[in-house]
CSV table of C-alpha atoms in Angstrom, one decimal:
chain,number,residue,atom,x,y,z
A,1,UNK,CA,81.1,42.1,-19.3
A,2,UNK,CA,78.0,39.9,-19.6
A,3,UNK,CA,79.3,38.3,-22.7
A,4,UNK,CA,82.7,37.5,-21.1
A,5,UNK,CA,80.9,35.9,-18.1
A,6,UNK,CA,78.8,33.8,-20.5
A,7,UNK,CA,81.9,32.7,-22.5
A,8,UNK,CA,83.9,32.0,-19.4
A,9,UNK,CA,81.2,30.0,-17.6
A,10,UNK,CA,80.2,28.1,-20.7
A,11,UNK,CA,83.8,27.2,-21.6
A,12,UNK,CA,84.6,26.2,-18.0
A,13,UNK,CA,81.5,23.9,-18.0
A,14,UNK,CA,82.5,22.2,-21.2
A,15,UNK,CA,86.1,21.8,-20.1
A,16,UNK,CA,84.9,20.1,-16.8
A,17,UNK,CA,82.7,17.8,-18.9
A,18,UNK,CA,85.7,16.8,-21.1
A,19,UNK,CA,87.9,16.3,-17.9
A,20,UNK,CA,85.3,13.9,-16.5
A,21,UNK,CA,85.7,11.8,-19.6
A,22,UNK,CA,89.4,11.9,-19.5
A,23,UNK,CA,89.5,10.7,-15.9
A,24,UNK,CA,88.0,7.4,-16.9
A,25,UNK,CA,86.0,4.8,-14.9
A,26,UNK,CA,84.3,6.5,-11.9
A,27,UNK,CA,80.9,7.1,-10.4
A,28,UNK,CA,80.0,9.0,-13.6
A,29,UNK,CA,81.8,6.8,-16.2
A,30,UNK,CA,81.3,3.0,-16.5
A,31,UNK,CA,84.4,1.0,-17.4
A,32,UNK,CA,84.9,0.0,-21.0
A,33,UNK,CA,86.7,-3.2,-21.9
A,34,UNK,CA,88.5,-3.6,-25.2
A,35,UNK,CA,91.7,-4.4,-27.0
A,36,UNK,CA,94.8,-2.3,-26.6
A,37,UNK,CA,94.9,-1.2,-30.3
A,38,UNK,CA,91.5,0.6,-30.0
A,39,UNK,CA,91.3,4.4,-29.5
A,40,UNK,CA,92.6,5.6,-26.1
A,41,UNK,CA,89.7,6.7,-24.1
A,42,UNK,CA,90.9,7.8,-20.7
A,43,UNK,CA,93.6,8.2,-18.1
A,44,UNK,CA,92.1,5.4,-16.0
A,45,UNK,CA,93.1,6.9,-12.7
A,46,UNK,CA,90.0,5.9,-10.8
A,47,UNK,CA,89.3,9.3,-9.1
A,48,UNK,CA,87.3,9.7,-6.0
A,49,UNK,CA,83.5,9.4,-6.7
A,50,UNK,CA,82.5,12.4,-4.7
A,51,UNK,CA,85.1,14.6,-6.6
A,52,UNK,CA,83.7,13.5,-10.0
A,53,UNK,CA,80.1,14.0,-8.9
A,54,UNK,CA,81.1,17.5,-7.6
A,55,UNK,CA,82.8,18.3,-10.9
A,56,UNK,CA,79.6,17.3,-12.8
A,57,UNK,CA,77.5,19.5,-10.5
A,58,UNK,CA,79.9,22.4,-11.1
A,59,UNK,CA,79.6,21.8,-14.9
A,60,UNK,CA,75.8,21.9,-14.7
A,61,UNK,CA,75.6,25.0,-12.6
A,62,UNK,CA,78.3,26.9,-14.6
A,63,UNK,CA,76.7,25.7,-17.9
A,64,UNK,CA,73.3,27.0,-16.9
A,65,UNK,CA,74.7,30.4,-15.7
A,66,UNK,CA,76.8,30.7,-18.9
A,67,UNK,CA,73.9,29.9,-21.1
A,68,UNK,CA,71.5,32.3,-19.4
A,69,UNK,CA,74.1,35.1,-19.6
A,70,UNK,CA,74.8,34.3,-23.3
A,71,UNK,CA,71.1,34.6,-24.2
A,72,UNK,CA,70.8,37.8,-22.2
A,73,UNK,CA,73.8,39.4,-23.9
A,74,UNK,CA,73.3,37.7,-27.2
A,75,UNK,CA,74.2,40.8,-29.3
A,76,UNK,CA,77.7,40.8,-27.8
A,77,UNK,CA,78.4,37.2,-28.3
A,78,UNK,CA,81.0,36.1,-31.0
A,79,UNK,CA,80.0,35.4,-34.6
A,80,UNK,CA,77.8,32.4,-35.0
A,81,UNK,CA,80.3,30.7,-37.3
A,82,UNK,CA,82.9,30.7,-34.5
A,83,UNK,CA,80.3,29.3,-32.1
A,84,UNK,CA,79.4,26.6,-34.6
A,85,UNK,CA,83.0,25.6,-35.2
A,86,UNK,CA,83.8,25.5,-31.4
A,87,UNK,CA,80.7,23.3,-30.7
A,88,UNK,CA,81.4,20.9,-33.5
A,89,UNK,CA,85.0,20.5,-32.4
A,90,UNK,CA,83.9,19.8,-28.8
A,91,UNK,CA,81.4,17.1,-30.1
A,92,UNK,CA,84.2,15.4,-32.1
A,93,UNK,CA,86.6,15.5,-29.1
A,94,UNK,CA,83.9,13.9,-26.8
A,95,UNK,CA,83.4,11.1,-29.3
A,96,UNK,CA,86.9,9.9,-28.4
A,97,UNK,CA,86.1,9.9,-24.7
A,98,UNK,CA,83.9,7.4,-22.8
A,99,UNK,CA,80.3,8.4,-22.4
A,100,UNK,CA,79.6,9.9,-19.0
A,101,UNK,CA,76.6,10.5,-16.7
A,102,UNK,CA,74.7,7.2,-17.2
A,103,UNK,CA,75.2,3.6,-18.3
A,104,UNK,CA,72.8,3.8,-21.2
A,105,UNK,CA,75.5,3.2,-23.8
A,106,UNK,CA,76.1,-0.2,-22.3
A,107,UNK,CA,72.5,-1.1,-22.9
A,108,UNK,CA,72.8,0.2,-26.5
A,109,UNK,CA,75.8,-2.0,-27.1
A,110,UNK,CA,74.1,-5.1,-25.6
A,111,UNK,CA,71.0,-4.8,-27.7
A,112,UNK,CA,73.0,-4.3,-30.9
A,113,UNK,CA,75.1,-7.4,-29.9
A,114,UNK,CA,71.9,-9.4,-29.5
A,115,UNK,CA,70.9,-8.6,-33.1
A,116,UNK,CA,74.2,-9.8,-34.5
A,117,UNK,CA,74.0,-13.0,-32.4
A,118,UNK,CA,70.5,-13.7,-33.8
A,119,UNK,CA,68.5,-12.8,-30.7
A,120,UNK,CA,65.5,-10.6,-30.6
A,121,UNK,CA,66.4,-7.6,-28.4
A,122,UNK,CA,62.7,-6.9,-27.8
A,123,UNK,CA,62.3,-10.3,-26.1
A,124,UNK,CA,65.8,-11.2,-24.9
A,125,UNK,CA,67.2,-9.5,-21.8
A,126,UNK,CA,70.9,-9.1,-21.0
A,127,UNK,CA,70.6,-11.5,-18.0
A,128,UNK,CA,69.8,-14.3,-20.6
A,129,UNK,CA,73.4,-14.0,-22.0
A,130,UNK,CA,75.5,-13.4,-18.9
A,131,UNK,CA,78.7,-14.8,-20.4
A,132,UNK,CA,78.8,-12.6,-23.5
A,133,UNK,CA,81.9,-10.3,-23.6
A,134,UNK,CA,79.7,-7.3,-24.4
A,135,UNK,CA,76.3,-8.0,-22.9
A,136,UNK,CA,77.7,-9.0,-19.5
A,137,UNK,CA,78.7,-5.4,-18.8
A,138,UNK,CA,75.1,-4.1,-18.7
A,139,UNK,CA,74.4,-2.6,-15.2
A,140,UNK,CA,70.9,-1.5,-14.2
A,141,UNK,CA,68.9,-2.9,-17.2
A,142,UNK,CA,69.9,-6.5,-16.9
A,143,UNK,CA,66.3,-7.7,-16.9
A,144,UNK,CA,64.8,-5.3,-19.4
A,145,UNK,CA,64.5,-5.9,-23.2
A,146,UNK,CA,65.1,-3.0,-25.6
A,147,UNK,CA,62.7,0.0,-25.4
A,148,UNK,CA,64.2,1.7,-28.4
A,149,UNK,CA,62.8,2.0,-31.9
A,150,UNK,CA,63.9,-0.1,-34.9
A,151,UNK,CA,66.1,2.6,-36.4
A,152,UNK,CA,68.0,3.0,-33.1
A,153,UNK,CA,68.3,-0.8,-32.9
A,154,UNK,CA,69.7,-0.9,-36.5
A,155,UNK,CA,72.4,1.7,-35.6
A,156,UNK,CA,73.2,-0.3,-32.5
A,157,UNK,CA,73.4,-3.5,-34.6
A,158,UNK,CA,75.7,-1.9,-37.1
A,159,UNK,CA,78.0,-0.7,-34.3
A,160,UNK,CA,78.0,-4.2,-32.9
A,161,UNK,CA,78.8,-5.7,-36.3
A,162,UNK,CA,81.9,-3.5,-36.6
A,163,UNK,CA,82.9,-3.9,-32.9
A,164,UNK,CA,82.5,-7.6,-32.7
A,165,UNK,CA,83.2,-8.9,-29.2
A,166,UNK,CA,84.8,-5.6,-28.1
A,167,UNK,CA,82.6,-3.4,-26.0
A,168,UNK,CA,85.0,-0.5,-26.4
A,169,UNK,CA,85.0,-0.5,-30.2
A,170,UNK,CA,81.2,-1.0,-30.3
A,171,UNK,CA,80.7,2.1,-28.1
A,172,UNK,CA,83.2,4.0,-30.1
A,173,UNK,CA,81.3,3.4,-33.3
A,174,UNK,CA,78.1,4.6,-31.7
A,175,UNK,CA,79.9,7.7,-30.4
A,176,UNK,CA,81.0,8.6,-33.9
A,177,UNK,CA,77.3,8.2,-35.1
A,178,UNK,CA,76.2,10.3,-32.2
A,179,UNK,CA,78.7,13.0,-32.9
A,180,UNK,CA,77.8,13.1,-36.6
A,181,UNK,CA,74.1,13.5,-35.6
A,182,UNK,CA,75.0,16.3,-33.2
A,183,UNK,CA,77.1,18.2,-35.8
A,184,UNK,CA,74.5,17.7,-38.6
A,185,UNK,CA,71.8,19.2,-36.3
A,186,UNK,CA,74.0,22.1,-35.6
A,187,UNK,CA,74.6,22.7,-39.4
A,188,UNK,CA,70.9,22.4,-40.1
A,189,UNK,CA,70.0,25.0,-37.4
A,190,UNK,CA,72.8,27.3,-38.7
A,191,UNK,CA,71.4,27.1,-42.2
A,192,UNK,CA,67.8,27.5,-41.1
A,193,UNK,CA,68.6,30.8,-39.3
A,194,UNK,CA,70.9,32.1,-42.1
A,195,UNK,CA,68.9,35.3,-42.8
A,196,UNK,CA,69.3,36.7,-39.3
A,197,UNK,CA,72.7,37.0,-37.5
A,198,UNK,CA,71.1,37.3,-34.1
A,199,UNK,CA,69.0,34.2,-34.6
A,200,UNK,CA,72.1,32.4,-35.8
A,201,UNK,CA,73.9,33.1,-32.6
A,202,UNK,CA,70.8,32.2,-30.6
A,203,UNK,CA,70.6,28.8,-32.5
A,204,UNK,CA,74.3,28.1,-31.7
A,205,UNK,CA,73.8,29.0,-28.0
A,206,UNK,CA,70.8,26.9,-27.6
A,207,UNK,CA,72.2,23.8,-29.3
A,208,UNK,CA,75.8,23.8,-30.6
A,209,UNK,CA,77.6,25.3,-27.6
A,210,UNK,CA,74.9,24.8,-25.0
A,211,UNK,CA,76.9,23.3,-22.1
A,212,UNK,CA,73.8,21.4,-20.8
A,213,UNK,CA,73.0,19.9,-24.2
A,214,UNK,CA,76.7,19.1,-24.7
A,215,UNK,CA,76.8,17.5,-21.3
A,216,UNK,CA,73.8,15.2,-21.9
A,217,UNK,CA,73.8,14.5,-25.7
A,218,UNK,CA,77.4,14.8,-26.8
A,219,UNK,CA,79.2,13.6,-23.6
A,220,UNK,CA,76.3,11.3,-22.5
A,221,UNK,CA,75.8,9.8,-26.0
A,222,UNK,CA,72.0,9.3,-25.6
A,223,UNK,CA,70.2,8.2,-28.7
A,224,UNK,CA,67.8,11.2,-28.5
A,225,UNK,CA,70.5,13.0,-30.6
A,226,UNK,CA,69.7,10.6,-33.5
A,227,UNK,CA,65.9,11.2,-33.2
A,228,UNK,CA,66.4,15.0,-33.0
A,229,UNK,CA,68.6,15.2,-36.2
A,230,UNK,CA,65.8,13.5,-38.2
A,231,UNK,CA,63.0,15.7,-37.0
A,232,UNK,CA,65.0,18.9,-37.3
A,233,UNK,CA,65.9,17.8,-40.9
A,234,UNK,CA,62.2,17.2,-41.6
A,235,UNK,CA,61.4,20.8,-40.5
A,236,UNK,CA,64.2,22.3,-42.6
A,237,UNK,CA,63.9,20.1,-45.7
A,238,UNK,CA,61.8,21.1,-48.7
A,239,UNK,CA,61.3,17.5,-49.7
A,240,UNK,CA,61.3,14.1,-48.0
A,241,UNK,CA,59.7,15.5,-44.8
A,242,UNK,CA,57.6,12.4,-44.3
A,243,UNK,CA,60.4,9.9,-44.6
A,244,UNK,CA,62.6,12.0,-42.2
A,245,UNK,CA,59.7,12.2,-39.7
A,246,UNK,CA,59.2,8.5,-40.0
A,247,UNK,CA,62.8,7.7,-39.3
A,248,UNK,CA,62.8,10.0,-36.3
A,249,UNK,CA,59.7,8.3,-34.9
A,250,UNK,CA,61.3,4.9,-35.6
A,251,UNK,CA,64.2,6.0,-33.3
A,252,UNK,CA,61.9,7.3,-30.5
A,253,UNK,CA,58.1,7.3,-30.7
A,254,UNK,CA,57.6,10.5,-28.7
A,255,UNK,CA,59.2,12.8,-31.2
A,256,UNK,CA,56.2,12.1,-33.4
A,257,UNK,CA,54.6,15.1,-31.8
A,258,UNK,CA,56.9,17.2,-34.0
A,259,UNK,CA,54.9,15.9,-37.0
A,260,UNK,CA,52.0,18.1,-35.9
A,261,UNK,CA,54.1,21.1,-37.0
A,262,UNK,CA,54.3,20.2,-40.7
A,263,UNK,CA,50.7,18.9,-40.5
A,264,UNK,CA,49.6,22.4,-39.4
A,265,UNK,CA,51.6,24.1,-42.0
A,266,UNK,CA,50.2,21.9,-44.8
A,267,UNK,CA,46.6,22.0,-43.6
A,268,UNK,CA,45.5,24.1,-46.6
A,269,UNK,CA,47.1,21.8,-49.1
A,270,UNK,CA,45.4,18.3,-48.7
A,271,UNK,CA,47.5,16.7,-51.4
A,272,UNK,CA,50.9,17.7,-49.9
A,273,UNK,CA,49.6,16.8,-46.4
A,274,UNK,CA,48.5,13.4,-47.6
A,275,UNK,CA,52.0,12.8,-49.2
A,276,UNK,CA,53.9,13.8,-46.0
A,277,UNK,CA,51.5,11.9,-43.7
A,278,UNK,CA,51.5,8.8,-45.9
A,279,UNK,CA,55.2,8.6,-46.4
A,280,UNK,CA,55.8,9.1,-42.7
A,281,UNK,CA,53.3,6.4,-41.8
A,282,UNK,CA,54.7,4.0,-44.4
A,283,UNK,CA,58.3,4.6,-43.1
A,284,UNK,CA,57.2,3.8,-39.5
A,285,UNK,CA,55.2,0.8,-40.5
A,286,UNK,CA,58.0,-0.7,-42.6
A,287,UNK,CA,60.5,-0.1,-39.7
A,288,UNK,CA,58.3,-1.8,-37.1
A,289,UNK,CA,57.3,-4.6,-39.4
A,290,UNK,CA,60.9,-5.4,-40.1
A,291,UNK,CA,61.6,-5.3,-36.3
A,292,UNK,CA,58.6,-7.6,-35.6
A,293,UNK,CA,55.5,-7.2,-33.4
A,294,UNK,CA,57.5,-7.5,-30.2
A,295,UNK,CA,59.0,-4.1,-30.8
A,296,UNK,CA,55.7,-2.5,-29.9
A,297,UNK,CA,55.4,-4.2,-26.5
A,298,UNK,CA,58.0,-2.0,-24.8
A,299,UNK,CA,56.5,1.1,-26.3
A,300,UNK,CA,53.2,0.3,-24.5
A,301,UNK,CA,55.0,-0.5,-21.3
A,302,UNK,CA,57.0,2.6,-21.4
A,303,UNK,CA,53.9,4.8,-21.8
A,304,UNK,CA,52.8,3.7,-18.3
A,305,UNK,CA,56.1,4.3,-16.6
A,306,UNK,CA,56.6,6.9,-13.9
A,307,UNK,CA,59.9,8.5,-13.0
A,308,UNK,CA,60.9,9.8,-9.6
A,309,UNK,CA,61.7,13.4,-10.6
A,310,UNK,CA,58.3,14.4,-12.1
A,311,UNK,CA,55.4,16.1,-10.3
A,312,UNK,CA,53.3,13.1,-11.1
A,313,UNK,CA,55.2,11.2,-8.4
A,314,UNK,CA,53.8,13.7,-5.9
A,315,UNK,CA,50.3,13.1,-7.3
A,316,UNK,CA,50.8,9.3,-6.8
A,317,UNK,CA,52.0,9.8,-3.2
A,318,UNK,CA,49.0,12.0,-2.5
A,319,UNK,CA,46.6,9.5,-3.9
A,320,UNK,CA,48.1,6.7,-1.9
A,321,UNK,CA,47.8,8.7,1.3
A,322,UNK,CA,44.2,9.9,0.7
A,323,UNK,CA,42.7,6.9,-1.1
A,324,UNK,CA,44.9,3.9,-0.3
A,325,UNK,CA,47.6,1.7,-1.8
A,326,UNK,CA,47.8,1.5,-5.6
A,327,UNK,CA,49.9,2.7,-8.5
A,328,UNK,CA,47.2,4.9,-10.0
A,329,UNK,CA,49.0,4.6,-13.4
A,330,UNK,CA,45.8,5.0,-15.5
A,331,UNK,CA,44.7,8.1,-13.6
A,332,UNK,CA,48.1,9.7,-14.0
A,333,UNK,CA,48.3,8.8,-17.7
A,334,UNK,CA,44.9,10.4,-18.4
A,335,UNK,CA,45.9,13.4,-16.3
A,336,UNK,CA,49.1,13.8,-18.3
A,337,UNK,CA,47.2,13.7,-21.6
A,338,UNK,CA,44.9,16.5,-20.3
A,339,UNK,CA,47.8,18.6,-19.1
A,340,UNK,CA,49.6,18.1,-22.4
A,341,UNK,CA,46.6,19.2,-24.4
A,342,UNK,CA,46.1,22.3,-22.1
A,343,UNK,CA,49.7,23.4,-22.2
A,344,UNK,CA,49.9,22.9,-26.0
A,345,UNK,CA,46.8,24.9,-26.6
A,346,UNK,CA,48.0,27.7,-24.3
A,347,UNK,CA,51.5,27.8,-26.0
A,348,UNK,CA,49.9,27.8,-29.5
A,349,UNK,CA,47.8,30.8,-28.5
A,350,UNK,CA,50.9,32.5,-27.0
A,351,UNK,CA,52.9,32.0,-30.2
A,352,UNK,CA,50.2,33.7,-32.3
A,353,UNK,CA,51.4,37.0,-30.7
A,354,UNK,CA,54.6,36.5,-32.8
A,355,UNK,CA,52.7,36.3,-36.0
A,356,UNK,CA,51.6,33.5,-38.3
A,357,UNK,CA,52.0,30.0,-36.8
A,358,UNK,CA,54.5,27.9,-38.7
A,359,UNK,CA,55.7,24.3,-38.4
A,360,UNK,CA,58.6,24.9,-35.9
A,361,UNK,CA,56.3,27.0,-33.6
A,362,UNK,CA,53.6,24.3,-33.5
A,363,UNK,CA,56.2,21.6,-33.1
A,364,UNK,CA,57.8,23.5,-30.2
A,365,UNK,CA,54.4,24.1,-28.5
A,366,UNK,CA,53.6,20.4,-28.5
A,367,UNK,CA,57.2,19.3,-27.7
A,368,UNK,CA,57.4,21.6,-24.7
A,369,UNK,CA,53.9,20.6,-23.5
A,370,UNK,CA,54.9,17.0,-23.7
A,371,UNK,CA,58.1,17.5,-21.7
A,372,UNK,CA,56.2,19.3,-18.9
A,373,UNK,CA,53.3,16.9,-18.9
A,374,UNK,CA,54.8,13.4,-19.3
A,375,UNK,CA,55.0,11.2,-16.2
A,376,UNK,CA,58.3,9.8,-17.3
A,377,UNK,CA,61.2,12.2,-18.2
A,378,UNK,CA,65.0,12.2,-18.0
A,379,UNK,CA,67.2,15.3,-18.5
A,380,UNK,CA,68.4,14.3,-22.0
A,381,UNK,CA,64.8,14.3,-23.3
A,382,UNK,CA,64.9,18.1,-23.1
A,383,UNK,CA,67.4,18.2,-26.0
A,384,UNK,CA,64.4,18.1,-28.4
A,385,UNK,CA,62.9,21.3,-26.9
A,386,UNK,CA,66.3,23.1,-27.2
A,387,UNK,CA,66.7,22.1,-30.9
A,388,UNK,CA,63.1,23.3,-31.7
A,389,UNK,CA,63.6,26.5,-29.6
A,390,UNK,CA,66.7,27.3,-31.7
A,391,UNK,CA,64.4,27.5,-34.7
A,392,UNK,CA,61.9,29.9,-33.1
A,393,UNK,CA,62.4,33.4,-31.9
A,394,UNK,CA,60.7,33.1,-28.5
A,395,UNK,CA,63.1,34.3,-25.8
A,396,UNK,CA,60.4,34.2,-23.1
A,397,UNK,CA,60.7,30.4,-23.1
A,398,UNK,CA,64.4,30.4,-22.7
A,399,UNK,CA,64.3,30.8,-18.9
A,400,UNK,CA,61.8,28.1,-18.4
A,401,UNK,CA,63.8,25.5,-20.4
A,402,UNK,CA,67.2,26.5,-19.0
A,403,UNK,CA,66.0,26.3,-15.4
A,404,UNK,CA,64.1,23.1,-16.0
A,405,UNK,CA,67.1,21.3,-17.6
A,406,UNK,CA,69.5,22.5,-14.9
A,407,UNK,CA,67.2,21.3,-12.2
A,408,UNK,CA,66.6,17.9,-13.8
A,409,UNK,CA,70.4,17.5,-14.5
A,410,UNK,CA,71.2,18.1,-10.8
A,411,UNK,CA,68.4,15.7,-9.9
A,412,UNK,CA,69.9,12.9,-12.0
A,413,UNK,CA,73.4,13.4,-10.8
A,414,UNK,CA,74.5,10.8,-11.5
A,415,UNK,CA,72.1,8.8,-13.5
A,416,UNK,CA,74.5,5.8,-13.2
A,417,UNK,CA,73.5,3.8,-10.1
A,418,UNK,CA,76.5,1.4,-9.6
A,419,UNK,CA,79.8,2.2,-7.9
A,420,UNK,CA,78.3,5.2,-6.0
A,421,UNK,CA,80.2,6.5,-3.0
A,422,UNK,CA,78.7,5.9,0.5
A,423,UNK,CA,76.7,8.6,2.1
A,424,UNK,CA,75.2,10.1,-1.1
A,425,UNK,CA,71.8,8.4,-1.0
A,426,UNK,CA,70.2,11.8,-0.3
A,427,UNK,CA,70.9,12.7,-3.9
A,428,UNK,CA,68.0,10.3,-4.7
A,429,UNK,CA,65.8,10.4,-1.6
A,430,UNK,CA,65.9,14.1,-1.2
A,431,UNK,CA,67.0,15.9,-4.4
A,432,UNK,CA,65.6,13.6,-7.0
A,433,UNK,CA,62.4,12.5,-5.1
A,434,UNK,CA,61.5,15.8,-3.4
A,435,UNK,CA,63.4,18.9,-4.6
A,436,UNK,CA,63.1,18.3,-8.3
A,437,UNK,CA,59.4,17.3,-8.5
A,438,UNK,CA,58.3,20.4,-6.5
A,439,UNK,CA,60.6,22.6,-8.6
A,440,UNK,CA,59.2,21.2,-11.8
A,441,UNK,CA,55.6,21.7,-10.5
A,442,UNK,CA,56.4,25.3,-9.8
A,443,UNK,CA,57.9,25.7,-13.3
A,444,UNK,CA,54.9,24.0,-14.9
A,445,UNK,CA,52.5,26.4,-13.1
A,446,UNK,CA,54.7,29.3,-14.2
A,447,UNK,CA,54.8,28.2,-17.8
A,448,UNK,CA,51.0,27.8,-17.9
A,449,UNK,CA,50.5,31.3,-16.3
A,450,UNK,CA,52.9,32.9,-18.8
A,451,UNK,CA,51.3,31.2,-21.8
A,452,UNK,CA,47.8,32.2,-20.7
A,453,UNK,CA,48.8,35.8,-20.2
A,454,UNK,CA,50.7,35.9,-23.5
A,455,UNK,CA,47.8,34.4,-25.3
A,456,UNK,CA,45.3,36.8,-23.7
A,457,UNK,CA,47.5,39.8,-24.8
A,458,UNK,CA,47.6,38.4,-28.3
A,459,UNK,CA,43.9,38.2,-28.5
A,460,UNK,CA,43.2,41.7,-27.2
A,461,UNK,CA,46.0,43.4,-29.2
A,462,UNK,CA,44.6,46.2,-31.5
A,463,UNK,CA,44.3,45.4,-35.1
């Protein structure tokens, strides 16, 4: 019965996600302009915004319930190969629908277009080119240069080179690249867990057919998918770890925490560690040197950003009330580093209970610690944690991550700010600004308490 509930809820969630894309331009789906011969994307019926947002909320809730039930009754779930096939087919189908949930893909297309036109996307902003047939469709980020790594920019530029002055074709090429990265990650996780059928099903549930991951990374087409495939490949591969890690970091700097996993595993082999560290560093340096020094400016700026839906926003409000006006960015940044180190240490101690620490476990500890500690987070960032969790047999973490991603997803519903129906401002002022930060604070305290207790039990366990 539990397995049927899991399959039913998960399938319903994914079908609703596909339907949102089929409906076309709406509060969840920005319009795409293109030539008539390009792939058909949607029905273009302009549905009511409240209906589409309600459908997305239903997809998130059903997805979280289905995922939790599937993990609970994992022994009764279908064979991992069937789950793998189903998830990969869904990712391919979603590549032929417009990205939904946010307008980030419009930013990707604009920055790639800048490169093909000879502009530096790390200096130029979309508002500088208001008449361009691709760049003019950017919504919220009109005055922001690219914050993405050189490899991400290269993929965006390739899509723009193929798409030319067609926004629709440019986005379609990026969707194909995103779907390929999603499928390759699924295949890597399937192979990594090949010696244990239960772990194989678990890997498929946490990544390939995970409705929440599908909603954000397959349907939302966020470039986190590209960063994740490189770091997962680095953890799985026997050779070329350093280059793969470097490519992942050159997509998104924060995934560099995953490198601590291979570093720990190779700590007793200085020669191999030096090769991996050296090749990773060289790959990153070459990528950023080719992109130019301006590519690092936005990395520094992004490190000081603070999003509405994190507990650190509550800290900022408290400091402003008690001490006086100010952003308190430096205090918050230092506090986040301290929290990251504390959570990572507690999680590493907890993982020792499962046996010898390996690269995926250490990478997962630091990845989860970063997600819970960082002052700036968006729902699709959690895809990294689910990919790493699929490599580690630690069911105790499942609940924390499923609840966290569900809460964040509802808090950023929708992440797109334009064309929102009237009367839904409370989604930002109440849900995103109050409910989600307090919920995440409670989850963070719960995670620290569990990790401390688990680590204490591991230390006192009889030999």
